[in-house]
Amino acid sequence: MTKAELIQSFYETFGSGDEPRVFFAGGRVNLIGEHVDYNGGHVLPCALTMGTWCLLRRRPDDRLRFYSLNFPQLGVLEGTLSDVRCEARNQWTNYVLGMLFALGERGIALSSGFEMLIYGNIPNGSGLSSSASLEMVAGAAFRACYGLDVTNVELALLGQRTENGFIGLNSGIMDQFSIALGKEDAAVFLDTGTLSYEYVPVELGDNVILIMNTCKRRTLADSKYNERRVQCESALKALQQALPVKDLASVSPEAFEANRHLIENGIERDRAEHVVYECARTLEACKALRSGDLVSFGRLMNASHDSLRDLYAVSCQELDTLVNEARKCPGVLGVRMTGAGFGGCAVAIVDRNTVDAVMEQVGRAYEQAIGHPCAFYVASIGGGPKEL
Ligand code: GLA
């Protein structure tokens, strides 16, 4: 949709008057470093040019009026600034209300209500962070329209607080951070323990980033996600009997092997093993990317998926089918699930010359095995939130 079309929809929904301001924030795809961002590990995500548009116009009173072009059947959803609560009837607006809640915790209140129109082209529940994208675009719109003094890093933290304190998902910081601090054609190499970060140019030569969507919505993902987090905390406690570490990311593979017996629960031991080795893989993968060694990078992606499947148990038949089929195709350097898992997307590095054949072959095999089609996107890496 063009900016003019979005503005037209805005007027049709909320009536004429002042022109709304228009903002955009991307989604994200994580190349490697999965389920380590709540364990202090490094991650390597990129912001996407697919994302969420937000049109905002201030109101003279304290009413909040929302409309999403993605959920026209919900009509205009209403609220007020003085009643910000997470409730099922608020639907998707909970992510926007959560940002108000998180700002409120910091003593920042908007001076008036608003009308907001949203349009997004990230498939919901696809593991490409449509919700973090919504949080970041709303945050950027609030900052600009109400003159708030908030940095992009703070926006990311407000988004995480929205998830943790309002929505009830104990997520890490990766999604919001990579979107808020995104840079064109670069991955964000983020140390989630300290929030220090560097940009790593994504120079793939003749290769592209191919995203493969299972088109299976994540189900029960939130409770399983929170359960993984608790298992990691419990494993950490066991290791801390012998190791002076603050998080699982600080445990080297050697230290883990020497002390793994301390984690009595086998499932928790597996979870910790994934985290420890995934952290090591991510450091190696970042080196490989910097030096243009895409073959090693791909190998590490493959190992990451296998560990997420076998040790962390967050893959599913649909994701494994995509991954297994892609691995049979010539020109696929590496492939893994991306994001929380339990559905959503896989990401692959694929030779540009074979990408059509890969989509064709994987698409056919997937539909045969699963019974419904999957979808593909060749990713382009975008920048941080912006006003259009
Ligand atoms: C979700 C969470 C992130 C991260 C990933 C898994 O996307 O929001 O914080 O934990 O899962 O790596």
PDB file of C-alpha atoms in Angstrom, residues 66 74 77-80 82-98 101 162 165-168:
ATOM      1  CA  PHE A  66      -7.807   2.015  16.685  1.00  0.00           C
ATOM      2  CA  LEU A  74     -12.974  -6.021  14.308  1.00  0.00           C
ATOM      3  CA  LEU A  77     -11.623  -0.567  18.729  1.00  0.00           C
ATOM      4  CA  GLU A  78     -11.987   2.035  21.450  1.00  0.00           C
ATOM      5  CA  GLY A  79     -10.333   2.881  24.729  1.00  0.00           C
ATOM      6  CA  THR A  80      -9.245   5.758  26.905  1.00  0.00           C
ATOM      7  CA  SER A  82      -7.049   6.473  31.773  1.00  0.00           C
ATOM      8  CA  ASP A  83      -7.974   2.798  31.346  1.00  0.00           C
ATOM      9  CA  VAL A  84      -4.991   0.897  29.982  1.00  0.00           C
ATOM     10  CA  ARG A  85      -5.453  -2.806  30.690  1.00  0.00           C
ATOM     11  CA  CYS A  86      -4.576  -6.016  28.889  1.00  0.00           C
ATOM     12  CA  GLU A  87      -7.863  -7.658  28.012  1.00  0.00           C
ATOM     13  CA  ALA A  88      -8.876 -10.197  25.387  1.00  0.00           C
ATOM     14  CA  ARG A  89     -11.462  -7.841  23.924  1.00  0.00           C
ATOM     15  CA  ASN A  90      -8.689  -5.347  23.101  1.00  0.00           C
ATOM     16  CA  GLN A  91      -7.331  -7.833  20.562  1.00  0.00           C
ATOM     17  CA  TRP A  92      -4.191  -6.598  18.756  1.00  0.00           C
ATOM     18  CA  THR A  93      -4.365  -3.189  20.439  1.00  0.00           C
ATOM     19  CA  ASN A  94      -2.983  -4.818  23.615  1.00  0.00           C
ATOM     20  CA  TYR A  95       0.500  -4.439  22.111  1.00  0.00           C
ATOM     21  CA  VAL A  96      -0.041  -0.697  21.671  1.00  0.00           C
ATOM     22  CA  LEU A  97      -1.683  -0.320  25.077  1.00  0.00           C
ATOM     23  CA  GLY A  98       1.278  -2.224  26.528  1.00  0.00           C
ATOM     24  CA  PHE A 101       1.617   0.942  30.173  1.00  0.00           C
ATOM     25  CA  THR A 162       5.120  -4.699  27.175  1.00  0.00           C
ATOM     26  CA  GLY A 165       4.650  -6.990  32.209  1.00  0.00           C
ATOM     27  CA  PHE A 166       1.492  -6.551  30.155  1.00  0.00           C
ATOM     28  CA  ILE A 167       1.040  -9.434  27.709  1.00  0.00           C
ATOM     29  CA  GLY A 168       2.578 -12.083  29.977  1.00  0.00           C
TER      30      GLY A 168
END
